[in-house]
Coordinates of C-alpha atoms and ligand atoms in Angstrom, one line a residue:
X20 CA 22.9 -105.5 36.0
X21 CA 23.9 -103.0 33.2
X22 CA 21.3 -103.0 30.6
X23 CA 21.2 -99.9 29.5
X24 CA 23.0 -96.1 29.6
X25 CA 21.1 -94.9 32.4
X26 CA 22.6 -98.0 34.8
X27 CA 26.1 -97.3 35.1
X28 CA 25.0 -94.0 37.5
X29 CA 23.7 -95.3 40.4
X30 CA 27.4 -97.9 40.7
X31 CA 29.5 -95.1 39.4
X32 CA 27.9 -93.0 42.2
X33 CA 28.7 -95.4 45.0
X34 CA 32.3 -95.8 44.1
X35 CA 33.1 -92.2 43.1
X36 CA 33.4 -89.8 46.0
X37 CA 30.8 -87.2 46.4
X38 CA 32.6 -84.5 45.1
X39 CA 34.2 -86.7 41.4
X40 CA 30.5 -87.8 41.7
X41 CA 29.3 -84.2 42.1
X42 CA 31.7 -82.6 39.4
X43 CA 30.5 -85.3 36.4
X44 CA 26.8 -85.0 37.3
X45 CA 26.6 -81.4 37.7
X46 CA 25.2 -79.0 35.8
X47 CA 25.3 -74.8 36.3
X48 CA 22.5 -73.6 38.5
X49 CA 18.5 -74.7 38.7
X50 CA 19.5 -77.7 35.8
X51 CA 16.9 -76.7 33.6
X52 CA 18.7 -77.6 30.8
X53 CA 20.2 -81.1 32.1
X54 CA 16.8 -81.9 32.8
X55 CA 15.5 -80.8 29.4
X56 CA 18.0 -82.6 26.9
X57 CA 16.7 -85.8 27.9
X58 CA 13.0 -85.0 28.2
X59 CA 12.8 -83.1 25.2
X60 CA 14.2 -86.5 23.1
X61 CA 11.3 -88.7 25.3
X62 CA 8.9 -85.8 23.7
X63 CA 10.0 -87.0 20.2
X64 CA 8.2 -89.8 17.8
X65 CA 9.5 -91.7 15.6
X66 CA 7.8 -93.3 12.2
X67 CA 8.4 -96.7 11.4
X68 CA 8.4 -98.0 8.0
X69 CA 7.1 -101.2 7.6
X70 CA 8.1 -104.4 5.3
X71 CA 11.1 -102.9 4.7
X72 CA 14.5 -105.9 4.4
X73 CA 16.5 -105.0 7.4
X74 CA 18.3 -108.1 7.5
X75 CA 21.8 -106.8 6.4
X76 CA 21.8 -103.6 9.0
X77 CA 24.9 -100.9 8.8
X78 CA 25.3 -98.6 11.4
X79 CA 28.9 -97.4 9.7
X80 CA 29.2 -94.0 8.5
X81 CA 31.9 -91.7 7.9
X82 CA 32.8 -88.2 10.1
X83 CA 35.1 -86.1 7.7
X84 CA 35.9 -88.7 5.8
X85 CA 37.4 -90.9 8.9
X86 CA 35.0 -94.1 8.5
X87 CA 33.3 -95.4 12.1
X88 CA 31.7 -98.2 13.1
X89 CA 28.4 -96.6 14.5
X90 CA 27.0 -92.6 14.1
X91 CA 27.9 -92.1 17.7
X92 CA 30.9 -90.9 19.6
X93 CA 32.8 -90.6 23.1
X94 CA 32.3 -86.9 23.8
X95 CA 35.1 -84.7 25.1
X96 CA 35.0 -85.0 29.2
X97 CA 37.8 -84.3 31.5
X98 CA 40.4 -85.9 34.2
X99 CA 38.6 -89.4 33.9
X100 CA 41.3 -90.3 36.5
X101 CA 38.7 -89.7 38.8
X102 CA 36.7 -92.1 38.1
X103 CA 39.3 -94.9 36.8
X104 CA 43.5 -95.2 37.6
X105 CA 43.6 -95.7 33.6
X106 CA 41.5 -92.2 32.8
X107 CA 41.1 -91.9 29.4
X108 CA 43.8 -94.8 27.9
X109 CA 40.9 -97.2 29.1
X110 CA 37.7 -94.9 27.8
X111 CA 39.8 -94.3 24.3
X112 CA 40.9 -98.3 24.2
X113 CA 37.1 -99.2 24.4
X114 CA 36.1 -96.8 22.2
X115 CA 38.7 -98.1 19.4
X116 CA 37.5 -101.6 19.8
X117 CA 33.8 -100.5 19.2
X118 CA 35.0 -98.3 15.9
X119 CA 33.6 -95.2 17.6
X120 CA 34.6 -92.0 17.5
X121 CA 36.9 -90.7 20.4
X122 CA 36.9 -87.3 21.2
X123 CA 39.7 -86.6 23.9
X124 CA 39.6 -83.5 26.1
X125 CA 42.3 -80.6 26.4
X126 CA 41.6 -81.4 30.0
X127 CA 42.4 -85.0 30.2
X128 CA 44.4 -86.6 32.8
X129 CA 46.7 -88.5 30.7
X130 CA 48.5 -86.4 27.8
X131 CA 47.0 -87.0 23.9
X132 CA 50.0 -88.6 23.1
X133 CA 49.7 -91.4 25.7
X134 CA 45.9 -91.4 24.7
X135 CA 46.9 -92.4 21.3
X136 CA 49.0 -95.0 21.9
X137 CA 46.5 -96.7 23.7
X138 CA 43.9 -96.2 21.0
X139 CA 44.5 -97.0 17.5
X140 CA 41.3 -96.1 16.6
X141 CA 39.3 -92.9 15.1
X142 CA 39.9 -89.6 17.5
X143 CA 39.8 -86.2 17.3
X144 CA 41.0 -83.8 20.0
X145 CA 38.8 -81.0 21.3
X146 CA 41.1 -77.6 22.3
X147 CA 40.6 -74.8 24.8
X148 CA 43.0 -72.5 24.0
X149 CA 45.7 -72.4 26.8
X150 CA 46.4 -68.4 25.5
X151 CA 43.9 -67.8 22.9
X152 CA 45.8 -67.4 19.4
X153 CA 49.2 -67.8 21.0
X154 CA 52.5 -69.9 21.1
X155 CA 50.5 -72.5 23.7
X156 CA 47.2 -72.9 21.9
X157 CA 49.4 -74.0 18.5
X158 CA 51.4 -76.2 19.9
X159 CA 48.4 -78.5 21.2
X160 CA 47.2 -78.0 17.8
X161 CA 50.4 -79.4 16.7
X162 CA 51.2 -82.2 19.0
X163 CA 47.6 -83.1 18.4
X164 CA 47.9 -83.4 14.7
X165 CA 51.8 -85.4 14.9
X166 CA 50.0 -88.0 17.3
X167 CA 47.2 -89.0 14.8
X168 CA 43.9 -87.1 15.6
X169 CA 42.2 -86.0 12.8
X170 CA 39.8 -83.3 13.8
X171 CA 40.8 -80.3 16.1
X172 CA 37.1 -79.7 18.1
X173 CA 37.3 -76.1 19.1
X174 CA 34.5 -75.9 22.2
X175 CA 33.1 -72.5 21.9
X176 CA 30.7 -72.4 24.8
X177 CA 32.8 -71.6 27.6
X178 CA 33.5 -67.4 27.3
X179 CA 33.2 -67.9 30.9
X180 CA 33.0 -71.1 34.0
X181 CA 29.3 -71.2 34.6
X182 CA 28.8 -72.2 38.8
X183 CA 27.8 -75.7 39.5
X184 CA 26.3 -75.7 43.1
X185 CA 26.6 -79.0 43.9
X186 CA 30.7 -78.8 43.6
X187 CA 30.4 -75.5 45.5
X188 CA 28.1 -76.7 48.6
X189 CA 31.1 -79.9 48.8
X190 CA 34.4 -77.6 48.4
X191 CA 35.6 -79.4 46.2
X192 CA 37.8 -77.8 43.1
X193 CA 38.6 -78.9 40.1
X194 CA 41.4 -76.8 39.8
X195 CA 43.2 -79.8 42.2
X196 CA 42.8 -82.3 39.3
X197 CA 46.5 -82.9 37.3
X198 CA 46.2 -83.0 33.6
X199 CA 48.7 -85.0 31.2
X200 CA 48.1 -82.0 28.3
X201 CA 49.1 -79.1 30.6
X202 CA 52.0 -78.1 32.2
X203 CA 50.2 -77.2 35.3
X204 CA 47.4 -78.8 36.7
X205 CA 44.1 -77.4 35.3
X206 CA 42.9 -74.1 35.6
X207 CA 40.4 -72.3 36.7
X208 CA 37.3 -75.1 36.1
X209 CA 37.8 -75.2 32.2
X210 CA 40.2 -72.9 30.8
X211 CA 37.9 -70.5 29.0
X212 CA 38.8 -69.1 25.8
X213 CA 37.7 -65.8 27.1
X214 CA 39.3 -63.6 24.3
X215 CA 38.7 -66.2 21.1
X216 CA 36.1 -64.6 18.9
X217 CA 35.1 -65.4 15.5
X218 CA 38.8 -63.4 13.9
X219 CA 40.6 -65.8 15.6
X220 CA 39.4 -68.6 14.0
X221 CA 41.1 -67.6 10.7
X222 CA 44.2 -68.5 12.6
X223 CA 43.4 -71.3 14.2
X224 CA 42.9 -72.4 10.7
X225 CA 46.0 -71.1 9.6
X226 CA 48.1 -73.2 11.8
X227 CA 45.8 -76.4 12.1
X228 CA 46.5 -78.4 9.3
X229 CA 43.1 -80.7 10.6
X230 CA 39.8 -79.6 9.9
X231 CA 38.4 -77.8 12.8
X232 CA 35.1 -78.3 14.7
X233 CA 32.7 -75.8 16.6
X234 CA 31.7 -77.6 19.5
X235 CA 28.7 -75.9 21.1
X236 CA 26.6 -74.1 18.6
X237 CA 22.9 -73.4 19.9
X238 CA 21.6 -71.2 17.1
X239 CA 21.1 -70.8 13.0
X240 CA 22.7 -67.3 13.6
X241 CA 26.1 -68.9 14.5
X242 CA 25.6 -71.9 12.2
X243 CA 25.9 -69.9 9.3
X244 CA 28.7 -68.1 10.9
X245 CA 30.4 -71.2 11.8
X246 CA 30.3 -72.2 8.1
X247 CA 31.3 -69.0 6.8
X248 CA 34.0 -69.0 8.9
X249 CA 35.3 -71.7 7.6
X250 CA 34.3 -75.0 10.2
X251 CA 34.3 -78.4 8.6
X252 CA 31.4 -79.4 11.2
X253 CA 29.2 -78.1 13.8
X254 CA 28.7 -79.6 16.8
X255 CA 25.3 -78.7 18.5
X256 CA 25.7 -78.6 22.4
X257 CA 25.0 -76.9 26.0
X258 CA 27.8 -78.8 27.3
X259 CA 25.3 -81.3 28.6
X260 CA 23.5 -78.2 30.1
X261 CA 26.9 -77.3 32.2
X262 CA 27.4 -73.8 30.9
X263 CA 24.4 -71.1 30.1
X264 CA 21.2 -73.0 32.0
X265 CA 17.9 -72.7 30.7
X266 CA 19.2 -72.6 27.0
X267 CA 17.4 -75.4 25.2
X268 CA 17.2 -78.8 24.8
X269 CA 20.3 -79.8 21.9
X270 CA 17.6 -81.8 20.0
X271 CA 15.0 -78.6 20.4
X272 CA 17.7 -76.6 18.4
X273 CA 19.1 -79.3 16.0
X274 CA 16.8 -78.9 13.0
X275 CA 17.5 -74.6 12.8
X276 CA 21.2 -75.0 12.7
X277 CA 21.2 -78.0 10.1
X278 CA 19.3 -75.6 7.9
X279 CA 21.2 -72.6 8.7
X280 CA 24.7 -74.8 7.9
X281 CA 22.7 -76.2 4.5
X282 CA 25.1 -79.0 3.7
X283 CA 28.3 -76.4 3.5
X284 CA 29.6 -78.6 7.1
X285 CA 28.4 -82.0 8.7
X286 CA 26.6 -81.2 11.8
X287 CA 27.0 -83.5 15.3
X288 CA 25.0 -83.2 18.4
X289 CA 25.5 -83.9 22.3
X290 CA 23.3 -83.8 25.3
X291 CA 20.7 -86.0 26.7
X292 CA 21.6 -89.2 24.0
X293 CA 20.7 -92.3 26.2
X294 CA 19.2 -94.3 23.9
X295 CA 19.4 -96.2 20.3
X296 CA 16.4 -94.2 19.8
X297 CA 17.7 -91.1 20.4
X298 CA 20.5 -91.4 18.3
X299 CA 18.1 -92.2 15.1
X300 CA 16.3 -89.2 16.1
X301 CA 19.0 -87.4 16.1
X302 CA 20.2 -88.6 12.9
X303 CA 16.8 -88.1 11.6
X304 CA 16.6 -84.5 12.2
X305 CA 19.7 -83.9 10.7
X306 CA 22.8 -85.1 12.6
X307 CA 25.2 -86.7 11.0
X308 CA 26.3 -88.2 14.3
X309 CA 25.8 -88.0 18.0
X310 CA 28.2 -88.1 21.0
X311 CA 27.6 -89.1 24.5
X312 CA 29.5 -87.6 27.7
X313 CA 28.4 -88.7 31.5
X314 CA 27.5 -92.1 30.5
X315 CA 30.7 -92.9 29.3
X316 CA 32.7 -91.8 32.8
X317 CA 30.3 -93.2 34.7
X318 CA 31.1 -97.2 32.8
X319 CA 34.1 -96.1 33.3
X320 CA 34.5 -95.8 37.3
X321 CA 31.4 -98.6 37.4
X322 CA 33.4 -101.5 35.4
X323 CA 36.8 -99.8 34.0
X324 CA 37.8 -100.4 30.6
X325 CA 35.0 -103.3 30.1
X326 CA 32.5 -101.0 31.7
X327 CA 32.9 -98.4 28.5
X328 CA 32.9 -101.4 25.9
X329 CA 29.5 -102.6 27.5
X330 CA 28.3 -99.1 27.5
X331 CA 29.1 -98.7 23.3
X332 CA 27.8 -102.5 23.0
X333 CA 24.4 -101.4 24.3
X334 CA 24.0 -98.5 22.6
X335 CA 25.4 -100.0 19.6
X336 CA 22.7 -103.0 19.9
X337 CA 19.8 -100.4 21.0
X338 CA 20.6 -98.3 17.3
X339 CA 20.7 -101.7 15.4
X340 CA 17.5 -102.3 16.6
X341 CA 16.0 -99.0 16.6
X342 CA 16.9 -98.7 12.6
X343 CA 15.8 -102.2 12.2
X344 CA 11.9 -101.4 13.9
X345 CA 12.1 -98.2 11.8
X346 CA 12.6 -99.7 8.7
X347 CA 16.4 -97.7 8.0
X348 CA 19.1 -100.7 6.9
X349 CA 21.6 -97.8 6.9
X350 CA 22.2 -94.6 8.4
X351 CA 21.2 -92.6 4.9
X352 CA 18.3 -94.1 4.8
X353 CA 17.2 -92.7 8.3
X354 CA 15.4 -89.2 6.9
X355 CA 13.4 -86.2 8.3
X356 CA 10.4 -88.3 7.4
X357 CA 10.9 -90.4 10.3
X358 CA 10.2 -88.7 13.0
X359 CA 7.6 -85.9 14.3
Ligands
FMN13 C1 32.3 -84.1 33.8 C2 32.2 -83.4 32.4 C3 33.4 -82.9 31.9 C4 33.3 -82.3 30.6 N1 34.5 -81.8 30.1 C5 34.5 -81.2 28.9 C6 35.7 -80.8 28.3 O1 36.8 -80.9 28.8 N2 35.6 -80.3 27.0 C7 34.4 -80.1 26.3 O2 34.4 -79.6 25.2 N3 33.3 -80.6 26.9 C8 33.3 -81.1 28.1 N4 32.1 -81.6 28.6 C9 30.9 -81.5 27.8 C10 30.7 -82.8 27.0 O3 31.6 -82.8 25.9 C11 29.3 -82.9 26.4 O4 29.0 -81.7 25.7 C12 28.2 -83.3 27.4 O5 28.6 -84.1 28.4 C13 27.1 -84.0 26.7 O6 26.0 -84.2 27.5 P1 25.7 -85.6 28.2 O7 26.6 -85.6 29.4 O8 24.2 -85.4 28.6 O9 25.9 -86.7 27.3 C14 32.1 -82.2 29.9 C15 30.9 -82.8 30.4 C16 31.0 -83.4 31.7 C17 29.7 -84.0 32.2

């Protein structure tokens, strides 16, 4: 029975193989920080507000501008052909249907044009650049902008592939996987933007005519640089603790950066959200919204396209309820004050 986030793992496990099953779970070496974005959200307390009318709840909100449903998103993961024939039409279709945020990877299996047809809903597409500033990186930008996404997410965490033992011990490569954006199959792990620094964002700017995210932003230091650089939003992330281990926890580093940005950008957060009460934490300290990654491919090889839908429903029902024991109708009304 799927009550909650934290079920679809142990069904997604059984009918993944162990190596799609190692590569979603993993994270790069002793998985300090996997471990640590969840348990440092279970260290958190909230503060209730009492006789408080919650009877007409809104979760909606708006991320740059685009209005959703619910302050939570499909994070950018890749090739969910492994865990589902439809990969990421089915993820994005569920996604649309719950008025969430879609974020597709660079590294999907289908290409973002077939994604979009089969979601008519709010997305954004998230870009490693295929040869940094060059010919190859702008025409993703492009093609991404003519099919309808509205953000370009710019993941900056990835100057280099961080190892990931379990996939190691099993042999089994990524590099195998075919992707719809590419004209090869993947590269390397994730193609990293090993020569983008913060000069070439002026171009990406230049040619994007969408607002760009920094995806992956761990300090105030390059918050503020993010912002003066020109980013519509920052996007605190380890990469669900799959890059640099033993940074910390997302949450841990939430509050610095939303000071450090200061209003100038809206600021998002991944890693470790599992709960409707981790998502009003989140929002609490800050966040304008949340995003979730492994939960979402693992619906997705437990129950398909239906398994995804559940998956939002849940979490969707868990935030209702959360806001509505915490005395927030709305998401604005969810303030620093609410939690310790
Ligand atoms: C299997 C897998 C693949 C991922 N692929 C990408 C990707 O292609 N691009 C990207 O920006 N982030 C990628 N991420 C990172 C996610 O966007 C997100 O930061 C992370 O999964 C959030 O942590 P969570 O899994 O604890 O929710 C990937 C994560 C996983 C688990």
């Amino acid at each position: 029975m799927f009550l909650n986030l934290r079920d679809f793992e142990a069904v997604a496990r059984e009918r993944l193989g162990p190596g799609a099953y190692a590569y979603y779970a993993a994270a790069s070496l002793d998985e300090v920080t996997l471990r640590e974005n969840e348990l440092a959200f279970a260290r958190r307390r909230l503060r209730p507000r009492v006789l408080v009318d919650v009877s007409a709840l809104d979760t909606a909100t708006t991320l740059l501008g685009t209005p959703v449903a619910v302050p939570f998103g499909v994070a950018p993961t890749a090739v969910h052909a492994l865990a589902h024939a439809d990969g990421e039409c089915a993820t994005a279709r569920a996604a649309a249907a719950a008025g969430a945020m879609f974020c597709a990877s660079t590294m999907s299996s289908r290409s973002l044009e077939e994604i979009a047809q089969a979601c008519d809903g709010p997305r954004w597409f998230q870009l490693y650049p295929q040869d940094n500033a060059g010919p190859r990186t702008e025409a993703l930008v492009r093609r991404a902008a003519a099919a309808g996404y509205s953000a370009i997410v710019l993941t900056v965490d990835l100057a280099a592939p961080a190892r990931r033992e379990p996939e190691l011990r099993l042999g089994w490569m990524f590099s195998e996987q075919p992707s719809g954006n590419l004209a090869s199959a993947v590269g390397a792990d994730d193609v990293p933007p090993m020569r983008f620094s913060w000069r070439d964002l002026a171009w990406l700017r230049g040619v994007s005519p969408l607002p760009v995210v920094l995806k992956g932003i761990m300090t105030a230091e390059d918050g503020r640089l993010a912002v003066d650089h020109g980013a519509a939003a920052v996007w605190v992330s380890n990469h669900g603790g799959r890059q640099l281990d033993r940074v910390p926890a997302s949450i841990d580093v939430l509050e610095e950066v939303v000071a450090a940005v200061a209003g100038r950008a809206e600021v998002y957060l991944d890693g470790g959200v599992r709960r409707g009460t981790d998502v009003v934490t989140a929002l609490a300290l800050g966040a304008r919204a949340v995003f979730v990654g492994r939960p979402m491919i693992y619906a997705l090889a437990a129950a398909a396209e239906a398994g995804v839908a559940l998956a939002l429903q849940l979490l969707a029902d868990e935030t209702r309820n959360a806001m509505a024991l915490l005395g927030t109708p709305d998401v604005p009304s969810i303030t620093r004050a609410h939690v310790i």
